[in-house]
Backbone as a chain_set.jsonl record, in Angstrom:
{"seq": "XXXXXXXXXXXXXXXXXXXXXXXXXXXXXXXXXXXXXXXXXXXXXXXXXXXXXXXXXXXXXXXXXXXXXXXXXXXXXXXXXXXXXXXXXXXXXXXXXXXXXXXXXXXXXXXXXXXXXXXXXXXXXXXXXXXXXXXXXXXXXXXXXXXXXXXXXXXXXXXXXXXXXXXXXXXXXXXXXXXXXXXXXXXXXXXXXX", "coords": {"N": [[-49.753, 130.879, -129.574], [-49.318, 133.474, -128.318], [-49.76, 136.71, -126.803], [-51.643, 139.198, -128.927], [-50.287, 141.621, -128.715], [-48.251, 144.558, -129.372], [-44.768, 143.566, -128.661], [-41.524, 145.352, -127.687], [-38.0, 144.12, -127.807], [-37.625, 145.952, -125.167], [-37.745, 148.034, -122.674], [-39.77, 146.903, -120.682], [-41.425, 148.255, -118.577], [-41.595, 150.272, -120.717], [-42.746, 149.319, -122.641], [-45.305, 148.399, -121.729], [-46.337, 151.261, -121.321], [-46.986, 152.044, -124.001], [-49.101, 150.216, -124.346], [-51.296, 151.306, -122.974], [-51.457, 153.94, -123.106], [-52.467, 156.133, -125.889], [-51.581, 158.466, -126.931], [-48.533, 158.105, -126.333], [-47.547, 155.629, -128.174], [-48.435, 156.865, -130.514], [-46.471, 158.818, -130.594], [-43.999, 157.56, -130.401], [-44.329, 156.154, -132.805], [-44.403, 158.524, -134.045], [-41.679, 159.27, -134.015], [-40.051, 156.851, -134.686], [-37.989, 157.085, -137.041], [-34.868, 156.618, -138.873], [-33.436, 155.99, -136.504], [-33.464, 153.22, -134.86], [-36.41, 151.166, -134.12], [-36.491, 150.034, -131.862], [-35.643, 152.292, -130.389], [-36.877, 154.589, -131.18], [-39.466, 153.66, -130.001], [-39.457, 153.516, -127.15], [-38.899, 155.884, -126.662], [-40.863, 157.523, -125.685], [-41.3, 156.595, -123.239], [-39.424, 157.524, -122.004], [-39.356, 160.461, -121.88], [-41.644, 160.506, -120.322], [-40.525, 160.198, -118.258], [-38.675, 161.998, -118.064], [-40.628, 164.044, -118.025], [-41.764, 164.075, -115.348], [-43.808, 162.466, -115.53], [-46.538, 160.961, -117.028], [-46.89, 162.39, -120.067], [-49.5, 164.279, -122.159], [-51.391, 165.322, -124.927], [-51.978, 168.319, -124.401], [-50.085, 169.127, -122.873], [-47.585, 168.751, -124.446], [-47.817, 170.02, -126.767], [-48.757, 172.604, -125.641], [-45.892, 173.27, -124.518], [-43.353, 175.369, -123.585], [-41.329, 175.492, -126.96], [-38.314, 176.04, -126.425], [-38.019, 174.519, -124.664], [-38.599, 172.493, -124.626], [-36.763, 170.979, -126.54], [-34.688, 170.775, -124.776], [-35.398, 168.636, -123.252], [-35.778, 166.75, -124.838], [-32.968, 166.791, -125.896], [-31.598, 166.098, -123.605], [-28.663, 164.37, -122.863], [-29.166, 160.384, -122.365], [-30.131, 161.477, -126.036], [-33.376, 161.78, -127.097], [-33.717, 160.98, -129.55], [-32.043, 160.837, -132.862], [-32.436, 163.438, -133.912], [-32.889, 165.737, -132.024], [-33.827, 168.017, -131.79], [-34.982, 168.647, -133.922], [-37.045, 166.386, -134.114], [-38.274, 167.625, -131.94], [-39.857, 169.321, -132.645], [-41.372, 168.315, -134.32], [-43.092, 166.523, -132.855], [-44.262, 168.451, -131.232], [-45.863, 169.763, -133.447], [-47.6, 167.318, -133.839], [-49.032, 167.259, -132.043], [-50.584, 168.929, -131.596], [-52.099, 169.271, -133.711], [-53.793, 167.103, -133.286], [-55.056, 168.563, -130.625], [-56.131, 170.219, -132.194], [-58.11, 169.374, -133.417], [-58.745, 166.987, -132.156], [-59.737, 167.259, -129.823], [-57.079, 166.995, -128.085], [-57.295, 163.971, -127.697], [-55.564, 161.206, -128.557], [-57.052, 158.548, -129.3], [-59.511, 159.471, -130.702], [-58.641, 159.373, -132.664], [-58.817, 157.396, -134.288], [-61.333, 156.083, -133.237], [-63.279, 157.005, -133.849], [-63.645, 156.816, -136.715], [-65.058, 155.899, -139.826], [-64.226, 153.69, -141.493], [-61.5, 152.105, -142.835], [-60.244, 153.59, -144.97], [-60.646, 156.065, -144.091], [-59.754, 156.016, -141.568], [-57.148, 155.937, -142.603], [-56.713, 158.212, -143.782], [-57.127, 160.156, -142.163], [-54.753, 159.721, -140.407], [-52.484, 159.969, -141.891], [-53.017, 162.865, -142.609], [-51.481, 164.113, -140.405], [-48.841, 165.575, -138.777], [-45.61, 165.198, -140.887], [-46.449, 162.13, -141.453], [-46.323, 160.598, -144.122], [-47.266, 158.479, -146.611], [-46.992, 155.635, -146.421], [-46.054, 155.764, -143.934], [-48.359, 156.656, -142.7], [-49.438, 154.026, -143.877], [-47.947, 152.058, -141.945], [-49.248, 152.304, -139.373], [-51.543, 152.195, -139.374], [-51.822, 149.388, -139.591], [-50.361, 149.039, -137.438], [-52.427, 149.108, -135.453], [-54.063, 147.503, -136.162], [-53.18, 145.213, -136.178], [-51.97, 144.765, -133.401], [-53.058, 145.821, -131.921], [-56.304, 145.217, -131.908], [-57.483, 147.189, -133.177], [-59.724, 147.79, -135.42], [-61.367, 148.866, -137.929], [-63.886, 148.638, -140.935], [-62.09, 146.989, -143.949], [-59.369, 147.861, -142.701], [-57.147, 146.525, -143.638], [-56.597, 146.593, -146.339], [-56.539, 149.009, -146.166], [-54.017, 149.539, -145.233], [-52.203, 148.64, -147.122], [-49.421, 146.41, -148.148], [-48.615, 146.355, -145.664], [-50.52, 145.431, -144.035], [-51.413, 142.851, -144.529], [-51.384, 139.767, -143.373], [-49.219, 138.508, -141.467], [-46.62, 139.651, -143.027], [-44.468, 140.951, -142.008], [-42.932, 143.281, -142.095], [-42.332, 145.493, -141.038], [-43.267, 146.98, -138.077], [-45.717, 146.429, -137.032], [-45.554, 144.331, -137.339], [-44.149, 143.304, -135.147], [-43.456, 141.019, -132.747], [-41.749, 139.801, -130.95], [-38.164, 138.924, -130.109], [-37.787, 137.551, -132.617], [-39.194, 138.036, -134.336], [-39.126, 140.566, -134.639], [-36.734, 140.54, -135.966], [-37.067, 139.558, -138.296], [-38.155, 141.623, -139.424], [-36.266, 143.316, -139.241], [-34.27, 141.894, -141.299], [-36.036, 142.222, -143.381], [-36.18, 145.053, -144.13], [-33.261, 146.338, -144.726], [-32.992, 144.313, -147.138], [-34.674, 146.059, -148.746], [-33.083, 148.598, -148.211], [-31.103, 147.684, -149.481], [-32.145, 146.878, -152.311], [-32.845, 149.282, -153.216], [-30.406, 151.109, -153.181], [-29.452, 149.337, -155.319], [-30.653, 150.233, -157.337], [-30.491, 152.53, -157.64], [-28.514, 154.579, -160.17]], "CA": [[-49.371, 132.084, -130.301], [-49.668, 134.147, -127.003], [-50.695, 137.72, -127.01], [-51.27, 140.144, -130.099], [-49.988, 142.953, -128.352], [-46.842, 144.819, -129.495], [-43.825, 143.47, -127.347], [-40.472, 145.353, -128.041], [-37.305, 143.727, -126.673], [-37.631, 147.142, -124.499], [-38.334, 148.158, -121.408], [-41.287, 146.199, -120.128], [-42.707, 149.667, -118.811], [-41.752, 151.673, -122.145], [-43.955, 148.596, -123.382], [-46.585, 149.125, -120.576], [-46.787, 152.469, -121.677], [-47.188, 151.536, -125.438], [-50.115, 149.195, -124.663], [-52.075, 151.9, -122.191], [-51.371, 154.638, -123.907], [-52.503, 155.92, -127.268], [-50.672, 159.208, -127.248], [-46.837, 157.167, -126.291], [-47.904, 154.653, -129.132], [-48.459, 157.565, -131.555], [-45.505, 159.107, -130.397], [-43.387, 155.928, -131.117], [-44.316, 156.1, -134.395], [-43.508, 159.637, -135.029], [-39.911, 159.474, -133.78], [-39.913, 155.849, -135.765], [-37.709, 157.177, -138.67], [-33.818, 157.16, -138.758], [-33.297, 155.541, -135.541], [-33.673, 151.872, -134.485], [-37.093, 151.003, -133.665], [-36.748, 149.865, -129.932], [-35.409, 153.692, -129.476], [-37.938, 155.4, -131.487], [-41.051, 153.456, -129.161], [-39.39, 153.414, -125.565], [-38.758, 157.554, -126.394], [-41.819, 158.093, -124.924], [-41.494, 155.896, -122.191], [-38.602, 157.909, -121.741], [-40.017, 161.267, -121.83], [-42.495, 160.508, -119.263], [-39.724, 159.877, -116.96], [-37.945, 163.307, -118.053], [-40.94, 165.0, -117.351], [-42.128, 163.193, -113.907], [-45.529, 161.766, -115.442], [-47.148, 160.682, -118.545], [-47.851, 163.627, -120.637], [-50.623, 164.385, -122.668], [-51.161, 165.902, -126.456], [-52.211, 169.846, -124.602], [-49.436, 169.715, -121.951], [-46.999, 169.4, -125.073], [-48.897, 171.145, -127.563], [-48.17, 174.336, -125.571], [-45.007, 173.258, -124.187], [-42.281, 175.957, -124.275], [-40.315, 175.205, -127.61], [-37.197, 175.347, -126.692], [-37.873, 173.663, -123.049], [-38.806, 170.516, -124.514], [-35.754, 170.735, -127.28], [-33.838, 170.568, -123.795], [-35.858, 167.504, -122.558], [-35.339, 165.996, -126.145], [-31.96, 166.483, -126.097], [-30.773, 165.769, -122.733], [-27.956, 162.562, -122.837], [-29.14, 160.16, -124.297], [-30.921, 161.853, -126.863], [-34.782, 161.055, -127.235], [-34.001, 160.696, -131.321], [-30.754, 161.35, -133.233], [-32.031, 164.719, -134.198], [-33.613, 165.58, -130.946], [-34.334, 169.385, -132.172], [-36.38, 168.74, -135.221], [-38.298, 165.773, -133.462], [-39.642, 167.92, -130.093], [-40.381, 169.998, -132.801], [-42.454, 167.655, -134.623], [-43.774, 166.074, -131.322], [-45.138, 169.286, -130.81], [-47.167, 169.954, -134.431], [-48.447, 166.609, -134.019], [-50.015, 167.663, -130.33], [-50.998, 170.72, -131.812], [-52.95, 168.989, -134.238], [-54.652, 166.307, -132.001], [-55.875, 169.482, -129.832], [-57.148, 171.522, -132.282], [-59.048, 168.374, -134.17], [-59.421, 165.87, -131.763], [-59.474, 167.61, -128.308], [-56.468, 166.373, -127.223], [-57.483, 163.186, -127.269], [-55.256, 160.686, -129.834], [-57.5, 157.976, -130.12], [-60.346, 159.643, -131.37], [-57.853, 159.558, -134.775], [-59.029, 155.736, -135.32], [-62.491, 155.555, -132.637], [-64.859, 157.766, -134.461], [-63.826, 156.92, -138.077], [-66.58, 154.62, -140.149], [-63.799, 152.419, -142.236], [-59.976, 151.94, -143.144], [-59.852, 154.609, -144.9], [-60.812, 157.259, -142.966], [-58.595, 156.135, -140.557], [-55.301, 156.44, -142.978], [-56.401, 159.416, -144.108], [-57.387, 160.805, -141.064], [-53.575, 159.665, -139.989], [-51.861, 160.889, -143.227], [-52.814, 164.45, -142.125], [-50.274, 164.65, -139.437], [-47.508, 166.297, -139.376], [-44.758, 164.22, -141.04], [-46.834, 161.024, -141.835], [-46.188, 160.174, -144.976], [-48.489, 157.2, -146.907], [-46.289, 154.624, -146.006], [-45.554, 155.734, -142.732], [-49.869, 156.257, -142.095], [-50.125, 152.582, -143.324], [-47.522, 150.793, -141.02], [-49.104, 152.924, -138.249], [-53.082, 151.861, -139.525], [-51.298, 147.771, -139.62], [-50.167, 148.033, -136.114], [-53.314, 149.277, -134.79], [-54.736, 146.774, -136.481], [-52.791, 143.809, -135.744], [-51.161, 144.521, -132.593], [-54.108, 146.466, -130.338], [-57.118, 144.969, -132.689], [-58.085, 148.743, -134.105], [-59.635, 146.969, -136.841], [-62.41, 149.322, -138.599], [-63.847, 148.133, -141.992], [-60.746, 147.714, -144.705], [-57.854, 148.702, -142.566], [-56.304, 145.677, -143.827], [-56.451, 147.452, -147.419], [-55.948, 150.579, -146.749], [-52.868, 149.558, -144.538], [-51.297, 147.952, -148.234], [-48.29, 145.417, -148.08], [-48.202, 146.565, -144.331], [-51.762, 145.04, -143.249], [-51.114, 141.443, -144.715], [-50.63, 138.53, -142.043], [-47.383, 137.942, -141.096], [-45.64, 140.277, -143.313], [-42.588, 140.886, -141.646], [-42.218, 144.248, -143.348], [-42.391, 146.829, -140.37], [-43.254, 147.448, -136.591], [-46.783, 146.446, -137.022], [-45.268, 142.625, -137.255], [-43.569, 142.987, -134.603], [-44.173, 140.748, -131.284], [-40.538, 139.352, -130.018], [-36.862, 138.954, -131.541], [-37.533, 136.769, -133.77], [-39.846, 138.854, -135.466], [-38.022, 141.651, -134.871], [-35.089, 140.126, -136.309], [-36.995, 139.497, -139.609], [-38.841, 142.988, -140.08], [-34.941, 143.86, -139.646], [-33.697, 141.649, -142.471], [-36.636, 143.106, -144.808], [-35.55, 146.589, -144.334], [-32.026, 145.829, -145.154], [-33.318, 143.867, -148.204], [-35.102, 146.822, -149.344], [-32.626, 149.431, -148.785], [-30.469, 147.114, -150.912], [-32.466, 147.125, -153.443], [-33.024, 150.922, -153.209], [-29.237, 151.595, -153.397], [-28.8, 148.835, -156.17], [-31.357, 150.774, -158.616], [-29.642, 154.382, -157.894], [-27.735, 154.974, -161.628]], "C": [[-49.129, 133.259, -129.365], [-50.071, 135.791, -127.493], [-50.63, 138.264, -128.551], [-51.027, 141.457, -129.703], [-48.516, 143.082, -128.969], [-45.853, 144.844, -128.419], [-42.477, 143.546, -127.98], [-39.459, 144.92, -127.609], [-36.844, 145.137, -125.965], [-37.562, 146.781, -123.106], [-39.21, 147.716, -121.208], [-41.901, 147.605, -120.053], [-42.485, 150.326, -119.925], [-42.934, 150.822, -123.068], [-45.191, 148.747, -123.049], [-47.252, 150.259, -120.939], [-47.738, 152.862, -123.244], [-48.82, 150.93, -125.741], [-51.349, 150.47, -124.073], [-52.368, 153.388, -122.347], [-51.361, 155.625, -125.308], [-51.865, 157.05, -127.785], [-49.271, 158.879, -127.1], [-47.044, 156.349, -127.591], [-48.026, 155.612, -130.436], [-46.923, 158.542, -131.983], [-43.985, 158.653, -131.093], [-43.42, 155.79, -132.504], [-43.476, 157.432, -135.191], [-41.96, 160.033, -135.172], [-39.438, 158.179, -134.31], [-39.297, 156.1, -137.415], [-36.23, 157.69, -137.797], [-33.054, 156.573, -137.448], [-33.544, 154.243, -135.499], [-35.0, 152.183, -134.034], [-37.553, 150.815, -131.981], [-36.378, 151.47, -129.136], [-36.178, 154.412, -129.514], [-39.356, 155.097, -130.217], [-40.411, 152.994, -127.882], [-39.126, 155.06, -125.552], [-39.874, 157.867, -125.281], [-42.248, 157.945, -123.728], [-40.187, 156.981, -121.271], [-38.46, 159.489, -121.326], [-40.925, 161.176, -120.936], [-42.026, 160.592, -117.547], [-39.265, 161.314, -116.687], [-39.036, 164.335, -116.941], [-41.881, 165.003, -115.708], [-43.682, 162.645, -114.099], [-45.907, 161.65, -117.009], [-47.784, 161.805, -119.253], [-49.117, 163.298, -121.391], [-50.936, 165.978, -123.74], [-51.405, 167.523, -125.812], [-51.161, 170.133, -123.888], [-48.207, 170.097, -123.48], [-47.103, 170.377, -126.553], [-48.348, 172.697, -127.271], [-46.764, 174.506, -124.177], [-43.977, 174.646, -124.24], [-41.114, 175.337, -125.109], [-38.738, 174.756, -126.901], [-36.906, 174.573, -125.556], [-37.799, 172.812, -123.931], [-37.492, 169.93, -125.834], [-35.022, 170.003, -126.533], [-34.092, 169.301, -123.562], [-35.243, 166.657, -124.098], [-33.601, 165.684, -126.533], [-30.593, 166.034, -124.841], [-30.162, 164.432, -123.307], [-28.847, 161.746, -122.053], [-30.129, 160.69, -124.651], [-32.379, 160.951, -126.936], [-34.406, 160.512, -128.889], [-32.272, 161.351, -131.729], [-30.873, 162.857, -133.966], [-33.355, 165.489, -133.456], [-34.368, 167.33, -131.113], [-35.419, 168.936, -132.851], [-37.372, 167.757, -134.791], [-39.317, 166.3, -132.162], [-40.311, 168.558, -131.247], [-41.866, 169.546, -133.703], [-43.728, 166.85, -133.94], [-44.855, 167.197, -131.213], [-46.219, 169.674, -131.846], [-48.139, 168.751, -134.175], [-49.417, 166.798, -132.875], [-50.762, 168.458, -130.668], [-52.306, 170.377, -132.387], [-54.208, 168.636, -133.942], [-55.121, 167.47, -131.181], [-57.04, 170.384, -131.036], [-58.446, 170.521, -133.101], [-59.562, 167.487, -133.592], [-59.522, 166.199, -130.449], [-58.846, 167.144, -127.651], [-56.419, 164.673, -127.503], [-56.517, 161.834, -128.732], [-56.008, 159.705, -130.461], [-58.878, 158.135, -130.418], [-59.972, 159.477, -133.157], [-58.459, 158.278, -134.985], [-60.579, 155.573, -133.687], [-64.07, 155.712, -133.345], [-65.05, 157.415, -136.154], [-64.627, 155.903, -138.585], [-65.566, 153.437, -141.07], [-62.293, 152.555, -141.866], [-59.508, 153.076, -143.665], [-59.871, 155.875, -144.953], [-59.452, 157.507, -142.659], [-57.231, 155.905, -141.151], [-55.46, 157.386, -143.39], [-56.067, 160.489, -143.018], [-55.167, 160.656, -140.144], [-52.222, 160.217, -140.865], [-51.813, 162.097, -143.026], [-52.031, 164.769, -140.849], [-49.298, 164.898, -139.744], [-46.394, 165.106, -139.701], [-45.089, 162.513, -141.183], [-47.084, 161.226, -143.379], [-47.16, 158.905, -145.641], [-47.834, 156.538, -146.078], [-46.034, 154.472, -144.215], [-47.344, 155.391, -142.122], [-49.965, 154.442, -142.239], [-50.013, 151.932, -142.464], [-48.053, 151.465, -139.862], [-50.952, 152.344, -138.107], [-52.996, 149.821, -139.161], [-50.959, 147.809, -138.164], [-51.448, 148.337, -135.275], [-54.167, 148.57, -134.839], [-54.379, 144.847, -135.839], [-52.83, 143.683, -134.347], [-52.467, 145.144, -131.139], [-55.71, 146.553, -131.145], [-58.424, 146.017, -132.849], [-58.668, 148.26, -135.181], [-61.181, 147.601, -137.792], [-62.192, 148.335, -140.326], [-62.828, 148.261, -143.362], [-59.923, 148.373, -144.648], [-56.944, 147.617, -143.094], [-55.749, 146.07, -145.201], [-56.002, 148.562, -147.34], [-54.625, 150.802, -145.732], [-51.77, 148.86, -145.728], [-50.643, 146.578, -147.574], [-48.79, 145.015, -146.313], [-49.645, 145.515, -143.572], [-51.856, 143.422, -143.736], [-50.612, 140.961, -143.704], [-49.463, 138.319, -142.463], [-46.987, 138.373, -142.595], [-44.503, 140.527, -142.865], [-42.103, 142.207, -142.42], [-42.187, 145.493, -142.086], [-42.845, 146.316, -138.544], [-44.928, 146.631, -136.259], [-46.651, 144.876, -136.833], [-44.25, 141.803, -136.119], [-43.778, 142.344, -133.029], [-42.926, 139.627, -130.463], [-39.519, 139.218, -130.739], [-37.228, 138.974, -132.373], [-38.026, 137.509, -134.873], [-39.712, 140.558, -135.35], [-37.112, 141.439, -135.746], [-35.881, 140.403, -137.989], [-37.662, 140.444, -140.283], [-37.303, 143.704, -140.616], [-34.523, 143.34, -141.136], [-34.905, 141.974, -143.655], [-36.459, 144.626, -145.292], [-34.417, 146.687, -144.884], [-32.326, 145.534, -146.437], [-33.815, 145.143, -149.22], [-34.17, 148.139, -149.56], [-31.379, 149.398, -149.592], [-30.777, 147.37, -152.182], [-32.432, 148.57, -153.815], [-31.717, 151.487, -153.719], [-29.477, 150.687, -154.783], [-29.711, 149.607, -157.459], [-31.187, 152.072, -158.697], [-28.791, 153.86, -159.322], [-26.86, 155.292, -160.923]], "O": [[-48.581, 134.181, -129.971], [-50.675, 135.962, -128.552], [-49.751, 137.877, -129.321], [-51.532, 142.396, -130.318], [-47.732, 142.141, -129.093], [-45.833, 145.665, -127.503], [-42.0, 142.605, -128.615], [-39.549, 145.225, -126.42], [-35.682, 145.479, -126.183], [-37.394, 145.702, -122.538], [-40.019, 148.397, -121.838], [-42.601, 148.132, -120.918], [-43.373, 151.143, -120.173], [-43.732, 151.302, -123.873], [-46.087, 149.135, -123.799], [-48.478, 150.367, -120.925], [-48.696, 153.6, -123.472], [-49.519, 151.04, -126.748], [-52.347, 150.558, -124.788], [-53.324, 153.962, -121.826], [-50.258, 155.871, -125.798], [-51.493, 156.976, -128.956], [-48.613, 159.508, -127.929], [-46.131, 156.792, -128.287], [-47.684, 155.071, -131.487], [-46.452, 158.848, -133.078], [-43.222, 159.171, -131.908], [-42.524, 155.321, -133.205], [-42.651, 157.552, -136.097], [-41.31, 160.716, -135.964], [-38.22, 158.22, -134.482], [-39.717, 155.671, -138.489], [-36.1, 158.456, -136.842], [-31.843, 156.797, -137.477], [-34.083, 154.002, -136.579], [-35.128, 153.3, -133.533], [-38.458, 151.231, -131.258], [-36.618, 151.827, -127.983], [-36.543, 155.048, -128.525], [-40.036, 155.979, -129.694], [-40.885, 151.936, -127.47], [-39.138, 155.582, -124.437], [-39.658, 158.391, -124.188], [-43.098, 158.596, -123.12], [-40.167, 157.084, -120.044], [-37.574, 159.814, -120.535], [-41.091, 162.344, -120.585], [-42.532, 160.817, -116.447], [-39.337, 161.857, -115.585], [-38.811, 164.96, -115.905], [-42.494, 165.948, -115.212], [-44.516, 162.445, -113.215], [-45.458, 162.321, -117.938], [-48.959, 162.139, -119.104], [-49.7, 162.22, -121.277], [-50.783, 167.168, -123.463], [-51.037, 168.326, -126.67], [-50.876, 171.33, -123.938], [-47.901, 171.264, -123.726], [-46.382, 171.243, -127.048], [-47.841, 173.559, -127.989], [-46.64, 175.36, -123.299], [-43.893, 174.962, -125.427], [-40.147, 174.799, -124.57], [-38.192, 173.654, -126.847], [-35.821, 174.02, -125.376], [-36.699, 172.268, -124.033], [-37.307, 168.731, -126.043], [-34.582, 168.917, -126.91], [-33.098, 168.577, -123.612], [-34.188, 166.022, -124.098], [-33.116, 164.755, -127.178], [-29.393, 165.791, -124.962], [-30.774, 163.603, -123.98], [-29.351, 162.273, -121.062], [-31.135, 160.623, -123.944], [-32.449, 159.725, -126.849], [-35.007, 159.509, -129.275], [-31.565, 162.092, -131.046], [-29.914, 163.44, -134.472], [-34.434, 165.771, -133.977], [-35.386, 167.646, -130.497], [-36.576, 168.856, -132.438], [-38.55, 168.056, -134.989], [-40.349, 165.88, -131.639], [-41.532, 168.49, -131.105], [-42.957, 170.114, -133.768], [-44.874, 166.645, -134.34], [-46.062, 166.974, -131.122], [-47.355, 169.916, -131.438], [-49.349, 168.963, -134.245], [-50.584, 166.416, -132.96], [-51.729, 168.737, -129.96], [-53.377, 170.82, -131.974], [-55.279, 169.224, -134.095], [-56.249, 167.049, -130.925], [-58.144, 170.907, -130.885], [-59.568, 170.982, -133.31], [-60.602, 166.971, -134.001], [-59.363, 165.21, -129.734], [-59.296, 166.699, -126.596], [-55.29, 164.183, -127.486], [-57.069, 161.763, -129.83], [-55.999, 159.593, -131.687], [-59.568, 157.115, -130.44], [-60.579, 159.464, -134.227], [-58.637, 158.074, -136.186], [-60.438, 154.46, -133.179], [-65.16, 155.143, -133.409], [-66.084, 157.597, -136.797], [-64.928, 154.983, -137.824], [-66.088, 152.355, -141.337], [-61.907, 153.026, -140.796], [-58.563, 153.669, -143.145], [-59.257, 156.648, -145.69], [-58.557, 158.296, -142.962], [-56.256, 155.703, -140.427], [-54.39, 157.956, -143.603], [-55.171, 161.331, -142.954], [-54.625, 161.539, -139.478], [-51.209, 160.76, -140.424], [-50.732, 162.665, -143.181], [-52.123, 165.909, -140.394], [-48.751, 164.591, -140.803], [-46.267, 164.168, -138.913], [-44.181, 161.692, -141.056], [-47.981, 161.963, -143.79], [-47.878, 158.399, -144.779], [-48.023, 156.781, -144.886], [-45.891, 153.474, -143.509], [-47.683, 154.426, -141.438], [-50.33, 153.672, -141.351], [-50.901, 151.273, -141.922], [-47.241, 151.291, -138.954], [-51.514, 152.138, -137.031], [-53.89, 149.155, -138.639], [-51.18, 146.782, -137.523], [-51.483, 147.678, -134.236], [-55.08, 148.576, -134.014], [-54.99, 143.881, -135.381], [-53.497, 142.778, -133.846], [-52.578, 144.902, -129.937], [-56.338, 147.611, -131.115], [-59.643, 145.879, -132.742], [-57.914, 148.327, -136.152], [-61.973, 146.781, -138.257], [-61.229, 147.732, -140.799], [-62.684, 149.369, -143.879], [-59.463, 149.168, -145.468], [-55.758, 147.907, -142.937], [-54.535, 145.942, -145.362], [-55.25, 149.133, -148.129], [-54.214, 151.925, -145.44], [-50.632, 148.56, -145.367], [-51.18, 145.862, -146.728], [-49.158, 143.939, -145.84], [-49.448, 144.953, -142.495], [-52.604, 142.779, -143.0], [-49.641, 141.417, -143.101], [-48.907, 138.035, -143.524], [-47.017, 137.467, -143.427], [-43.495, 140.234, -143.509], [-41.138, 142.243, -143.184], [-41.937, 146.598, -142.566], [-42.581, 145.203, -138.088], [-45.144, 146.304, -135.092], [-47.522, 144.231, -136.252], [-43.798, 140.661, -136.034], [-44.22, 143.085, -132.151], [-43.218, 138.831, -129.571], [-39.641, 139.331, -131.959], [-37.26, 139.944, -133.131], [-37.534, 137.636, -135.994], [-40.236, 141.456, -136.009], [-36.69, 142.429, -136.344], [-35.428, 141.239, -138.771], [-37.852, 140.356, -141.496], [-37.053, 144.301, -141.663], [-34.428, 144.139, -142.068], [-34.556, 141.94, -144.835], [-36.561, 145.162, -146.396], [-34.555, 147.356, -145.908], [-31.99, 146.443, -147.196], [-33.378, 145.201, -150.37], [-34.227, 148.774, -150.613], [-30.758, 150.303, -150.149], [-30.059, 147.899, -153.03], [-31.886, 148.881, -154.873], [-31.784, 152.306, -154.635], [-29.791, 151.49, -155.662], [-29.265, 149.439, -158.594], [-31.617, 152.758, -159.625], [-28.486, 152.67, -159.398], [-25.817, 155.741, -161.398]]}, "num_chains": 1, "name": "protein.A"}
């Protein structure tokens, strides 16, 4: 079955970074909307390069705004709407400092169950339920984060071998078929618009 780590067909180091990293890995998630997946979680790998070293939630926290717009939007773009994501990059840093000192994975070290730790991830900026679960499912699956009833309080998303998101993801293949469930769904989604 070989590892349970998350392996994107990426960059090896944007993966490297992913695995060793719990602020790039949180990152990854938050620029995970609207974009292809392999772009959203090598951003950060990508960003580390911009800014000559692996940041960390206080350097951009109190980044200058519209510097890091710049870094966000140098060719190629970190995200296809490279404004509104530094700018979300930066609430979520903001957050993590003023709640967790900086530190991101106190969000899922200190909490006592499952769901804590989606609530506790729900309160970020721009996490949505859906988005906290598949983010509570890969922490669970993929880097075995596994407090009591994250498998519940990660829904659909925390079921074995789902195939429904990022959290199931560990080479093409299963890349390929998180792809054809998204597709499937925003089929359905269009086919029940009136």
């Amino acid at each position: 079955m070989g590892t349970m780590t998350l392996s994107l067909p990426i960059d090896p180091e944007a993966n490297r970074l992913l695995q060793r990293s719990p602020l790039a890995l949180l990152l990854g998630m938050v620029l995970d909307q609207q974009v292809p997946m392999e772009k959203a979680f090598s951003s950060p790998y990508v960003l580390a390069q911009r800014l000559g070293h692996e940041p960390d939630a206080r350097e951009l926290a109190g980044y200058a705004p519209e510097a890091l717009v710049e870094v966000f939007a140098q060719p190629p773009a970190l995200h296809r709407f490279p404004k509104a994501m530094a700018a979300r990059v930066q609430e979520v840093c903001r957050v993590l400092v003023d709640r967790y000192d900086g530190d991101p994975a106190r969000l899922w070290s200190e909490v006592a169950d499952g769901r804590e730790l989606l609530r506790r991830v729900g309160e970020l900026p721009g996490f949505g339920k859906q988005k906290a679960q598949i983010f509570v499912a890969l922490l669970g699956k993929r880097f075995r984060i596994q407090p009591e009833g994250w498998q519940e309080a990660a829904g659909g998303y925390g079921e074995p071998d789902a195939y429904r998101s990022v959290a199931d993801v560990t080479d093409p293949e299963s890349l390929r078929r998180v792809r054809e469930y998204k597709q499937q769904m925003k089929a359905a989604a269009k086919a029940a618009k009136p």
